[in-house]
mmCIF file of C-alpha atoms and ligand atoms in Angstrom:
data_model
loop_
_atom_site.group_PDB
_atom_site.id
_atom_site.type_symbol
_atom_site.label_atom_id
_atom_site.label_comp_id
_atom_site.label_asym_id
_atom_site.label_seq_id
_atom_site.Cartn_x
_atom_site.Cartn_y
_atom_site.Cartn_z
ATOM 1 C CA UNK A 1 0.786 1.886 74.431
ATOM 2 C CA UNK A 2 2.967 3.198 77.267
ATOM 3 C CA UNK A 3 1.130 5.045 80.049
ATOM 4 C CA UNK A 4 2.387 8.166 81.659
ATOM 5 C CA UNK A 5 4.316 7.107 84.802
ATOM 6 C CA UNK A 6 3.365 10.389 86.515
ATOM 7 C CA UNK A 7 -0.354 10.193 85.816
ATOM 8 C CA UNK A 8 -1.063 8.861 89.332
ATOM 9 C CA UNK A 9 0.028 12.195 90.872
ATOM 10 C CA UNK A 10 -3.041 14.028 89.566
ATOM 11 C CA UNK A 11 -5.372 11.217 90.626
ATOM 12 C CA UNK A 12 -3.873 11.187 94.116
ATOM 13 C CA UNK A 13 -4.290 14.920 94.410
ATOM 14 C CA UNK A 14 -7.980 14.542 93.438
ATOM 15 C CA UNK A 15 -8.443 12.023 96.217
ATOM 16 C CA UNK A 16 -6.827 14.445 98.681
ATOM 17 C CA UNK A 17 -9.232 17.169 97.504
ATOM 18 C CA UNK A 18 -12.267 14.946 97.871
ATOM 19 C CA UNK A 19 -11.349 14.160 101.518
ATOM 20 C CA UNK A 20 -10.933 17.886 102.307
ATOM 21 C CA UNK A 21 -7.293 17.115 103.088
ATOM 22 C CA UNK A 22 -5.845 19.440 100.458
ATOM 23 C CA UNK A 23 -3.258 21.865 101.815
ATOM 24 C CA UNK A 24 -1.760 25.085 100.465
ATOM 25 C CA UNK A 25 0.466 27.845 101.811
ATOM 26 C CA UNK A 26 -0.769 31.136 103.270
ATOM 27 C CA UNK A 27 1.417 34.224 102.797
ATOM 28 C CA UNK A 28 2.301 36.410 105.742
ATOM 29 C CA UNK A 29 3.187 39.912 104.452
ATOM 30 C CA UNK A 30 4.508 41.503 107.620
ATOM 31 C CA UNK A 31 6.992 40.926 110.398
ATOM 32 C CA UNK A 32 6.253 38.029 112.793
ATOM 33 C CA UNK A 33 4.209 39.011 115.880
ATOM 34 C CA UNK A 34 0.852 38.853 117.628
ATOM 35 C CA UNK A 35 -0.706 40.878 114.745
ATOM 36 C CA UNK A 36 0.283 39.993 111.146
ATOM 37 C CA UNK A 37 -0.878 40.870 107.661
ATOM 38 C CA UNK A 38 -2.336 37.762 105.985
ATOM 39 C CA UNK A 39 -3.433 38.029 102.322
ATOM 40 C CA UNK A 40 -3.838 41.807 102.540
ATOM 41 C CA UNK A 41 -5.553 42.092 105.897
ATOM 42 C CA UNK A 42 -4.480 42.443 109.511
ATOM 43 C CA UNK A 43 -5.304 39.426 111.657
ATOM 44 C CA UNK A 44 -4.566 38.399 115.268
ATOM 45 C CA UNK A 45 -1.990 35.662 115.046
ATOM 46 C CA UNK A 46 -2.920 32.601 117.157
ATOM 47 C CA UNK A 47 -1.190 30.150 114.853
ATOM 48 C CA UNK A 48 2.570 30.662 115.338
ATOM 49 C CA UNK A 49 5.084 28.827 117.542
ATOM 50 C CA UNK A 50 6.783 32.136 118.472
ATOM 51 C CA UNK A 51 5.633 31.814 122.118
ATOM 52 C CA UNK A 52 7.836 34.534 123.602
ATOM 53 C CA UNK A 53 7.604 36.889 120.630
ATOM 54 C CA UNK A 54 11.395 36.707 120.110
ATOM 55 C CA UNK A 55 11.297 36.252 116.280
ATOM 56 C CA UNK A 56 10.863 40.033 115.891
ATOM 57 C CA UNK A 57 13.035 41.029 118.889
ATOM 58 C CA UNK A 58 15.632 43.577 117.813
ATOM 59 C CA UNK A 59 18.418 41.825 119.810
ATOM 60 C CA UNK A 60 17.974 38.650 117.710
ATOM 61 C CA UNK A 61 17.801 40.664 114.525
ATOM 62 C CA UNK A 62 20.985 42.577 115.347
ATOM 63 C CA UNK A 63 22.824 39.362 116.372
ATOM 64 C CA UNK A 64 21.877 37.770 113.026
ATOM 65 C CA UNK A 65 23.037 40.845 111.066
ATOM 66 C CA UNK A 66 26.346 41.070 112.939
ATOM 67 C CA UNK A 67 27.053 37.365 112.438
ATOM 68 C CA UNK A 68 26.235 37.601 108.746
ATOM 69 C CA UNK A 69 28.521 40.641 108.290
ATOM 70 C CA UNK A 70 31.367 38.859 110.082
ATOM 71 C CA UNK A 71 31.045 35.362 108.547
ATOM 72 C CA UNK A 72 28.775 35.632 105.469
ATOM 73 C CA UNK A 73 25.362 34.165 104.811
ATOM 74 C CA UNK A 74 26.236 30.475 104.774
ATOM 75 C CA UNK A 75 28.442 28.109 106.765
ATOM 76 C CA UNK A 76 29.864 26.709 103.487
ATOM 77 C CA UNK A 77 30.105 23.048 104.533
ATOM 78 C CA UNK A 78 29.403 20.342 107.018
ATOM 79 C CA UNK A 79 30.475 20.974 110.609
ATOM 80 C CA UNK A 80 33.353 18.459 110.376
ATOM 81 C CA UNK A 81 34.793 20.104 107.228
ATOM 82 C CA UNK A 82 34.356 23.872 106.807
ATOM 83 C CA UNK A 83 30.984 24.547 108.471
ATOM 84 C CA UNK A 84 32.076 25.039 112.101
ATOM 85 C CA UNK A 85 32.526 28.450 113.744
ATOM 86 C CA UNK A 86 33.050 29.356 117.381
ATOM 87 C CA UNK A 87 29.428 30.643 117.286
ATOM 88 C CA UNK A 88 28.194 27.025 116.933
ATOM 89 C CA UNK A 89 30.150 25.862 119.985
ATOM 90 C CA UNK A 90 28.977 28.849 122.025
ATOM 91 C CA UNK A 91 25.376 27.988 121.168
ATOM 92 C CA UNK A 92 25.889 24.337 122.121
ATOM 93 C CA UNK A 93 27.403 25.333 125.472
ATOM 94 C CA UNK A 94 24.484 27.757 126.036
ATOM 95 C CA UNK A 95 21.943 24.966 125.358
ATOM 96 C CA UNK A 96 23.794 22.598 127.695
ATOM 97 C CA UNK A 97 23.833 25.285 130.391
ATOM 98 C CA UNK A 98 20.121 25.969 130.014
ATOM 99 C CA UNK A 99 19.289 22.257 130.159
ATOM 100 C CA UNK A 100 21.941 21.481 132.786
ATOM 101 C CA UNK A 101 23.328 18.659 130.691
ATOM 102 C CA UNK A 102 26.995 17.852 130.104
ATOM 103 C CA UNK A 103 26.833 18.780 126.447
ATOM 104 C CA UNK A 104 24.642 19.536 123.427
ATOM 105 C CA UNK A 105 24.855 19.265 119.624
ATOM 106 C CA UNK A 106 23.194 21.656 117.190
ATOM 107 C CA UNK A 107 21.512 20.222 114.068
ATOM 108 C CA UNK A 108 20.107 22.107 111.050
ATOM 109 C CA UNK A 109 16.529 21.511 112.270
ATOM 110 C CA UNK A 110 14.634 19.718 115.045
ATOM 111 C CA UNK A 111 13.374 17.212 112.477
ATOM 112 C CA UNK A 112 16.973 16.320 111.513
ATOM 113 C CA UNK A 113 17.958 16.125 115.219
ATOM 114 C CA UNK A 114 15.267 13.481 115.810
ATOM 115 C CA UNK A 115 16.020 11.493 112.627
ATOM 116 C CA UNK A 116 19.742 11.504 113.385
ATOM 117 C CA UNK A 117 19.588 10.705 117.059
ATOM 118 C CA UNK A 118 17.006 7.885 116.779
ATOM 119 C CA UNK A 119 18.603 6.188 113.769
ATOM 120 C CA UNK A 120 22.019 6.383 115.448
ATOM 121 C CA UNK A 121 21.002 4.977 118.833
ATOM 122 C CA UNK A 122 19.007 1.918 117.735
ATOM 123 C CA UNK A 123 19.000 -0.516 114.821
ATOM 124 C CA UNK A 124 17.579 -3.780 113.547
ATOM 125 C CA UNK A 125 18.107 -5.772 116.778
ATOM 126 C CA UNK A 126 16.392 -3.136 118.944
ATOM 127 C CA UNK A 127 12.938 -2.077 120.119
ATOM 128 C CA UNK A 128 11.284 1.356 120.038
ATOM 129 C CA UNK A 129 8.210 2.168 122.175
ATOM 130 C CA UNK A 130 6.511 5.307 120.768
ATOM 131 C CA UNK A 131 3.587 7.348 122.041
ATOM 132 C CA UNK A 132 0.813 7.164 119.415
ATOM 133 C CA UNK A 133 0.530 10.941 119.216
ATOM 134 C CA UNK A 134 4.276 11.606 118.736
ATOM 135 C CA UNK A 135 5.482 14.168 116.163
ATOM 136 C CA UNK A 136 6.192 13.070 112.649
ATOM 137 C CA UNK A 137 9.960 13.423 113.163
ATOM 138 C CA UNK A 138 9.956 10.886 115.993
ATOM 139 C CA UNK A 139 7.823 8.488 113.969
ATOM 140 C CA UNK A 140 9.986 8.767 110.863
ATOM 141 C CA UNK A 141 13.188 8.557 112.918
ATOM 142 C CA UNK A 142 11.864 5.261 114.295
ATOM 143 C CA UNK A 143 11.175 3.930 110.823
ATOM 144 C CA UNK A 144 14.571 5.076 109.521
ATOM 145 C CA UNK A 145 16.360 3.274 112.403
ATOM 146 C CA UNK A 146 15.152 -0.184 111.279
ATOM 147 C CA UNK A 147 14.255 -1.086 114.860
ATOM 148 C CA UNK A 148 10.959 -2.826 115.662
ATOM 149 C CA UNK A 149 8.451 -0.053 116.453
ATOM 150 C CA UNK A 150 5.551 -0.530 118.887
ATOM 151 C CA UNK A 151 3.124 2.341 119.573
ATOM 152 C CA UNK A 152 1.662 2.672 123.048
ATOM 153 C CA UNK A 153 -1.635 4.440 123.835
ATOM 154 C CA UNK A 154 -1.254 8.220 124.319
ATOM 155 C CA UNK A 155 0.428 8.946 127.715
ATOM 156 C CA UNK A 156 -0.666 5.508 128.929
ATOM 157 C CA UNK A 157 2.094 4.207 131.232
ATOM 158 C CA UNK A 158 0.156 1.009 131.967
ATOM 159 C CA UNK A 159 0.023 0.176 128.280
ATOM 160 C CA UNK A 160 3.733 1.019 127.883
ATOM 161 C CA UNK A 161 4.637 -1.201 130.829
ATOM 162 C CA UNK A 162 2.537 -4.111 129.527
ATOM 163 C CA UNK A 163 4.118 -3.918 126.055
ATOM 164 C CA UNK A 164 7.623 -3.794 127.527
ATOM 165 C CA UNK A 165 6.887 -6.788 129.778
ATOM 166 C CA UNK A 166 5.773 -8.722 126.698
ATOM 167 C CA UNK A 167 8.583 -7.671 124.342
ATOM 168 C CA UNK A 168 11.642 -6.180 126.032
ATOM 169 C CA UNK A 169 13.515 -9.528 126.448
ATOM 170 C CA UNK A 170 13.508 -10.249 122.742
ATOM 171 C CA UNK A 171 15.594 -7.217 121.831
ATOM 172 C CA UNK A 172 19.081 -5.844 122.490
ATOM 173 C CA UNK A 173 18.610 -2.110 123.182
ATOM 174 C CA UNK A 174 15.363 -0.365 123.831
ATOM 175 C CA UNK A 175 14.365 3.297 123.278
ATOM 176 C CA UNK A 176 11.187 5.019 124.479
ATOM 177 C CA UNK A 177 10.147 8.075 122.409
ATOM 178 C CA UNK A 178 7.811 10.898 123.528
ATOM 179 C CA UNK A 179 6.961 14.528 122.867
ATOM 180 C CA UNK A 180 7.052 16.427 126.225
ATOM 181 C CA UNK A 181 4.408 19.013 125.237
ATOM 182 C CA UNK A 182 2.316 17.237 122.567
ATOM 183 C CA UNK A 183 2.407 19.572 119.589
ATOM 184 C CA UNK A 184 -1.160 19.013 118.273
ATOM 185 C CA UNK A 185 -2.850 18.478 121.631
ATOM 186 C CA UNK A 186 -1.097 20.679 124.182
ATOM 187 C CA UNK A 187 -0.985 18.103 126.970
ATOM 188 C CA UNK A 188 2.199 16.853 128.709
ATOM 189 C CA UNK A 189 3.832 13.412 128.802
ATOM 190 C CA UNK A 190 3.998 11.751 132.299
ATOM 191 C CA UNK A 191 7.766 12.204 132.441
ATOM 192 C CA UNK A 192 8.527 10.968 135.994
ATOM 193 C CA UNK A 193 6.575 7.735 135.339
ATOM 194 C CA UNK A 194 8.269 7.259 131.976
ATOM 195 C CA UNK A 195 11.673 7.671 133.630
ATOM 196 C CA UNK A 196 10.803 5.051 136.239
ATOM 197 C CA UNK A 197 9.654 2.608 133.516
ATOM 198 C CA UNK A 198 12.808 3.299 131.454
ATOM 199 C CA UNK A 199 14.941 2.406 134.502
ATOM 200 C CA UNK A 200 12.885 -0.739 135.240
ATOM 201 C CA UNK A 201 13.183 -2.101 131.734
ATOM 202 C CA UNK A 202 16.694 -0.873 131.024
ATOM 203 C CA UNK A 203 15.532 1.440 128.247
ATOM 204 C CA UNK A 204 16.789 4.768 126.921
ATOM 205 C CA UNK A 205 14.275 7.612 127.058
ATOM 206 C CA UNK A 206 14.204 10.343 124.370
ATOM 207 C CA UNK A 207 11.980 13.353 125.087
ATOM 208 C CA UNK A 208 11.216 15.972 122.456
ATOM 209 C CA UNK A 209 11.059 19.413 124.108
ATOM 210 C CA UNK A 210 10.227 21.337 120.884
ATOM 211 C CA UNK A 211 7.222 23.130 122.351
ATOM 212 C CA UNK A 212 8.598 23.218 125.921
ATOM 213 C CA UNK A 213 11.988 24.914 125.641
ATOM 214 C CA UNK A 214 11.700 28.568 126.700
ATOM 215 C CA UNK A 215 8.111 27.898 127.826
ATOM 216 C CA UNK A 216 8.023 25.237 130.574
ATOM 217 C CA UNK A 217 10.021 25.175 133.833
ATOM 218 C CA UNK A 218 11.166 27.932 136.168
ATOM 219 C CA UNK A 219 14.121 28.906 134.006
ATOM 220 C CA UNK A 220 12.557 27.919 130.654
ATOM 221 C CA UNK A 221 14.602 24.736 130.405
ATOM 222 C CA UNK A 222 11.511 22.690 129.453
ATOM 223 C CA UNK A 223 9.297 19.903 130.805
ATOM 224 C CA UNK A 224 12.319 18.082 132.248
ATOM 225 C CA UNK A 225 12.778 21.067 134.622
ATOM 226 C CA UNK A 226 8.960 21.465 135.092
ATOM 227 C CA UNK A 227 8.739 17.870 136.349
ATOM 228 C CA UNK A 228 11.885 18.108 138.551
ATOM 229 C CA UNK A 229 13.737 15.574 136.399
ATOM 230 C CA UNK A 230 16.847 17.694 135.676
ATOM 231 C CA UNK A 231 19.997 15.608 135.799
ATOM 232 C CA UNK A 232 18.274 12.239 135.095
ATOM 233 C CA UNK A 233 19.690 10.072 132.294
ATOM 234 C CA UNK A 234 17.741 11.330 129.307
ATOM 235 C CA UNK A 235 18.156 12.212 125.626
ATOM 236 C CA UNK A 236 16.620 15.717 125.185
ATOM 237 C CA UNK A 237 15.694 16.920 121.701
ATOM 238 C CA UNK A 238 14.487 20.399 120.825
ATOM 239 C CA UNK A 239 14.242 23.084 118.233
ATOM 240 C CA UNK A 240 15.625 26.613 117.902
ATOM 241 C CA UNK A 241 12.653 27.566 115.692
ATOM 242 C CA UNK A 242 9.776 27.890 118.195
ATOM 243 C CA UNK A 243 10.144 29.891 121.476
ATOM 244 C CA UNK A 244 13.790 30.623 120.483
ATOM 245 C CA UNK A 245 12.730 32.438 117.308
ATOM 246 C CA UNK A 246 15.423 31.128 114.996
ATOM 247 C CA UNK A 247 16.021 27.962 112.957
ATOM 248 C CA UNK A 248 17.766 24.714 113.865
ATOM 249 C CA UNK A 249 17.526 21.876 116.329
ATOM 250 C CA UNK A 250 19.556 20.206 119.096
ATOM 251 C CA UNK A 251 20.233 17.140 121.177
ATOM 252 C CA UNK A 252 21.240 17.652 124.809
ATOM 253 C CA UNK A 253 22.540 14.955 127.142
ATOM 254 C CA UNK A 254 25.672 13.306 128.466
ATOM 255 C CA UNK A 255 29.112 14.137 126.979
ATOM 256 C CA UNK A 256 29.381 10.524 125.798
ATOM 257 C CA UNK A 257 26.064 10.645 123.994
ATOM 258 C CA UNK A 258 26.977 13.888 122.215
ATOM 259 C CA UNK A 259 30.470 12.651 121.290
ATOM 260 C CA UNK A 260 28.872 9.479 119.856
ATOM 261 C CA UNK A 261 26.375 11.478 117.775
ATOM 262 C CA UNK A 262 29.176 13.724 116.437
ATOM 263 C CA UNK A 263 30.822 10.556 115.173
ATOM 264 C CA UNK A 264 27.783 8.646 113.931
ATOM 265 C CA UNK A 265 24.657 10.737 113.272
ATOM 266 C CA UNK A 266 24.297 10.986 109.438
ATOM 267 C CA UNK A 267 21.882 13.985 109.608
ATOM 268 C CA UNK A 268 24.627 15.925 111.415
ATOM 269 C CA UNK A 269 27.753 14.667 109.630
ATOM 270 C CA UNK A 270 26.495 14.859 106.033
ATOM 271 C CA UNK A 271 24.629 18.136 106.024
ATOM 272 C CA UNK A 272 25.700 21.809 106.015
ATOM 273 C CA UNK A 273 26.208 23.502 109.346
ATOM 274 C CA UNK A 274 23.649 26.033 110.581
ATOM 275 C CA UNK A 275 24.053 29.494 109.077
ATOM 276 C CA UNK A 276 25.894 32.155 111.174
ATOM 277 C CA UNK A 277 22.671 34.268 111.310
ATOM 278 C CA UNK A 278 20.493 31.457 112.681
ATOM 279 C CA UNK A 279 23.196 30.368 115.142
ATOM 280 C CA UNK A 280 23.747 33.907 116.539
ATOM 281 C CA UNK A 281 19.976 34.594 116.763
ATOM 282 C CA UNK A 282 19.429 31.406 118.729
ATOM 283 C CA UNK A 283 22.242 32.265 121.172
ATOM 284 C CA UNK A 284 20.724 35.741 121.726
ATOM 285 C CA UNK A 285 17.313 34.107 122.358
ATOM 286 C CA UNK A 286 18.720 31.734 125.012
ATOM 287 C CA UNK A 287 20.260 34.672 126.832
ATOM 288 C CA UNK A 288 16.902 36.460 126.850
ATOM 289 C CA UNK A 289 15.094 33.273 128.044
ATOM 290 C CA UNK A 290 17.495 33.193 131.014
ATOM 291 C CA UNK A 291 17.594 36.937 131.733
ATOM 292 C CA UNK A 292 13.929 37.844 131.245
ATOM 293 C CA UNK A 293 11.706 35.359 133.112
ATOM 294 C CA UNK A 294 8.941 37.972 132.994
ATOM 295 C CA UNK A 295 8.315 37.026 129.344
ATOM 296 C CA UNK A 296 7.521 33.457 130.438
ATOM 297 C CA UNK A 297 5.390 34.794 133.324
ATOM 298 C CA UNK A 298 3.426 36.956 130.905
ATOM 299 C CA UNK A 299 2.864 33.973 128.556
ATOM 300 C CA UNK A 300 1.403 31.872 131.365
ATOM 301 C CA UNK A 301 -0.694 34.778 132.569
ATOM 302 C CA UNK A 302 -2.071 35.082 129.026
ATOM 303 C CA UNK A 303 -2.821 31.302 128.908
ATOM 304 C CA UNK A 304 -4.715 31.503 132.183
ATOM 305 C CA UNK A 305 -6.607 34.601 131.077
ATOM 306 C CA UNK A 306 -7.666 33.054 127.800
ATOM 307 C CA UNK A 307 -8.816 29.866 129.477
ATOM 308 C CA UNK A 308 -10.925 31.969 131.829
ATOM 309 C CA UNK A 309 -12.432 34.004 128.996
ATOM 310 C CA UNK A 310 -13.277 30.852 127.062
ATOM 311 C CA UNK A 311 -14.855 29.191 130.113
ATOM 312 C CA UNK A 312 -16.971 32.293 130.661
ATOM 313 C CA UNK A 313 -18.194 32.636 127.092
ATOM 314 C CA UNK A 314 -18.794 28.833 126.844
ATOM 315 C CA UNK A 315 -20.990 28.854 129.939
ATOM 316 C CA UNK A 316 -23.532 31.351 128.529
ATOM 317 C CA UNK A 317 -23.422 30.469 124.811
ATOM 318 C CA UNK A 318 -25.537 27.614 123.442
ATOM 319 C CA UNK A 319 -23.239 25.336 121.447
ATOM 320 C CA UNK A 320 -24.779 24.530 118.048
ATOM 321 C CA UNK A 321 -22.142 22.015 117.040
ATOM 322 C CA UNK A 322 -19.366 20.418 118.931
ATOM 323 C CA UNK A 323 -16.187 22.471 119.493
ATOM 324 C CA UNK A 324 -14.739 20.261 122.204
ATOM 325 C CA UNK A 325 -11.710 21.609 124.181
ATOM 326 C CA UNK A 326 -8.952 18.984 124.516
ATOM 327 C CA UNK A 327 -7.022 18.783 127.809
ATOM 328 C CA UNK A 328 -4.055 21.175 127.782
ATOM 329 C CA UNK A 329 -1.281 22.190 130.198
ATOM 330 C CA UNK A 330 0.568 24.468 127.808
ATOM 331 C CA UNK A 331 0.082 27.534 125.557
ATOM 332 C CA UNK A 332 -1.384 25.138 122.880
ATOM 333 C CA UNK A 333 -5.191 24.976 123.151
ATOM 334 C CA UNK A 334 -7.088 22.656 120.804
ATOM 335 C CA UNK A 335 -10.780 22.314 120.063
ATOM 336 C CA UNK A 336 -11.874 19.071 118.501
ATOM 337 C CA UNK A 337 -14.297 19.348 115.571
ATOM 338 C CA UNK A 338 -16.422 16.583 113.973
ATOM 339 C CA UNK A 339 -14.698 16.483 110.558
ATOM 340 C CA UNK A 340 -12.226 18.061 108.138
ATOM 341 C CA UNK A 341 -14.816 20.061 106.162
ATOM 342 C CA UNK A 342 -16.171 21.644 109.389
ATOM 343 C CA UNK A 343 -12.757 22.629 110.674
ATOM 344 C CA UNK A 344 -12.000 24.342 107.344
ATOM 345 C CA UNK A 345 -15.268 26.276 107.619
ATOM 346 C CA UNK A 346 -14.479 27.337 111.158
ATOM 347 C CA UNK A 347 -11.003 28.423 110.137
ATOM 348 C CA UNK A 348 -12.573 30.592 107.406
ATOM 349 C CA UNK A 349 -15.108 32.109 109.793
ATOM 350 C CA UNK A 350 -12.405 32.910 112.337
ATOM 351 C CA UNK A 351 -10.347 34.545 109.587
ATOM 352 C CA UNK A 352 -13.306 36.686 108.615
ATOM 353 C CA UNK A 353 -13.516 37.735 112.289
ATOM 354 C CA UNK A 354 -9.830 38.759 112.110
ATOM 355 C CA UNK A 355 -8.399 35.670 113.815
ATOM 356 C CA UNK A 356 -5.628 33.481 112.354
ATOM 357 C CA UNK A 357 -5.898 30.028 113.963
ATOM 358 C CA UNK A 358 -4.752 26.683 112.494
ATOM 359 C CA UNK A 359 -7.226 24.208 111.125
ATOM 360 C CA UNK A 360 -5.459 20.886 111.755
ATOM 361 C CA UNK A 361 -6.708 17.844 109.820
ATOM 362 C CA UNK A 362 -5.748 14.225 109.255
ATOM 363 C CA UNK A 363 -3.252 12.795 108.520
ATOM 364 C CA UNK A 364 -1.439 15.215 110.875
ATOM 365 C CA UNK A 365 -3.849 14.251 113.657
ATOM 366 C CA UNK A 366 -6.446 11.454 114.019
ATOM 367 C CA UNK A 367 -9.320 13.962 114.513
ATOM 368 C CA UNK A 368 -9.724 17.480 113.053
ATOM 369 C CA UNK A 369 -9.217 20.385 115.415
ATOM 370 C CA UNK A 370 -8.805 24.170 115.663
ATOM 371 C CA UNK A 371 -5.418 24.802 117.240
ATOM 372 C CA UNK A 372 -4.683 28.034 119.102
ATOM 373 C CA UNK A 373 -1.225 29.068 120.347
ATOM 374 C CA UNK A 374 -0.838 31.876 122.858
ATOM 375 C CA UNK A 375 2.086 34.302 122.795
ATOM 376 C CA UNK A 376 3.624 36.385 125.574
ATOM 377 C CA UNK A 377 3.062 39.430 123.399
ATOM 378 C CA UNK A 378 -0.704 39.025 122.974
ATOM 379 C CA UNK A 379 -2.571 41.756 124.806
ATOM 380 C CA UNK A 380 -5.678 41.319 126.965
ATOM 381 C CA UNK A 381 -7.725 42.873 124.097
ATOM 382 C CA UNK A 382 -6.310 40.256 121.639
ATOM 383 C CA UNK A 383 -7.417 37.415 123.944
ATOM 384 C CA UNK A 384 -10.900 38.939 124.396
ATOM 385 C CA UNK A 385 -11.293 39.218 120.647
ATOM 386 C CA UNK A 386 -10.357 35.549 120.247
ATOM 387 C CA UNK A 387 -12.737 34.346 122.925
ATOM 388 C CA UNK A 388 -15.592 36.366 121.394
ATOM 389 C CA UNK A 389 -14.848 35.039 117.877
ATOM 390 C CA UNK A 390 -14.731 31.425 119.159
ATOM 391 C CA UNK A 391 -18.098 31.775 120.881
ATOM 392 C CA UNK A 392 -19.604 33.213 117.690
ATOM 393 C CA UNK A 393 -18.549 30.334 115.487
ATOM 394 C CA UNK A 394 -20.096 27.919 117.958
ATOM 395 C CA UNK A 395 -23.532 29.545 118.026
HETATM 396 C C1 PLP B 401 8.328 21.465 115.311
HETATM 397 C C2 PLP B 401 8.667 20.138 115.877
HETATM 398 C C3 PLP B 401 9.820 19.439 115.483
HETATM 399 C C4 PLP B 401 10.657 19.884 114.337
HETATM 400 O O1 PLP B 401 11.409 20.977 114.667
HETATM 401 P P1 PLP B 401 12.001 21.859 113.385
HETATM 402 O O2 PLP B 401 13.129 22.607 113.994
HETATM 403 O O3 PLP B 401 10.847 22.736 113.015
HETATM 404 O O4 PLP B 401 12.408 20.926 112.323
HETATM 405 C C5 PLP B 401 10.137 18.286 116.149
HETATM 406 N N1 PLP B 401 9.381 17.804 117.146
HETATM 407 C C6 PLP B 401 8.271 18.441 117.558
HETATM 408 C C7 PLP B 401 7.460 17.833 118.658
HETATM 409 C C8 PLP B 401 7.883 19.595 116.937
HETATM 410 O O5 PLP B 401 6.750 20.206 117.346
#
């Protein structure tokens, strides 16, 4: 008798449940911001990527409305056919100006920017070296490219150098991939050292600034600026959907690189251009990032304040089970927890205390953790409430 070819789906889901890896969506019922309504109750939002609070900024909203009224809701086609408006080019030039690169190219998401750039730059005869904690889009871009992929230990330049010494000669081109701010850890890649290694081994270096754009560096250009590496030969990727409060992604770099991607990157050529609303909102956000450095200053002040509050409450609270802070140099603060079931319990307890924080589990990360993201628009009272709630779940 024939068996149902879909029967395995239910069995797989049961396995996911048993491991406490099951995921489901949570509905936000209010506008984005530091306080949101989640399933009928107000909670402090420490789970979003809206670092500067721009998603609910009226200037972004008005820019999106005006662009929609002028051009309609969609772009109607791929950028090379009917999907290109002057808005897209203005946004690309604004990104290039922020990053101080020759040019930039806007994709429909950061994920697609990574898939497209990586798969276009290397192929079967080439080698990719990838930080073991890189974002899913870098890992899947590497697989899609068909290149040989070798992971190096997290931020370990000695391991990277050893692996390149052993393998570089056997391949044509070489590409090193790294997050700049690691999205599930909050620490930074050693960018100057990576650049030196890339030069030594004649390798391209792609750095994903998704969590750094608008946040890191004096003008908000990202970790490249933070580390004083502006102008170095790099492929910079980023998203319009985190600090920039919109949707979409980009690649920034040399004019030749961008021209090549426009001619070869399948995830740019064969997909519909970004909507007028998203494009206009992102442009408005970049202008604010450049004109209002006080937002970034407030964000960093909040990060320092929260770290101080946590250190204080940690020092006088007995810790019943491990909630181990991971090293961070960004608005992403993570606390490692023994296992997936425990992190879910902590997430629930925090929610009962009015705190929305992410419980991150495998396979997203190797070890379960509570992940907190700080916003420029959190108040001192918000941060105090979080620190108090965290110390309660640990006692
Ligand atoms: C969020 C994220 C992406 C994907 O960006 P989207 O625009 O959301 O697709 C890529 N890389 C990193 C490191 C990210 O954190």
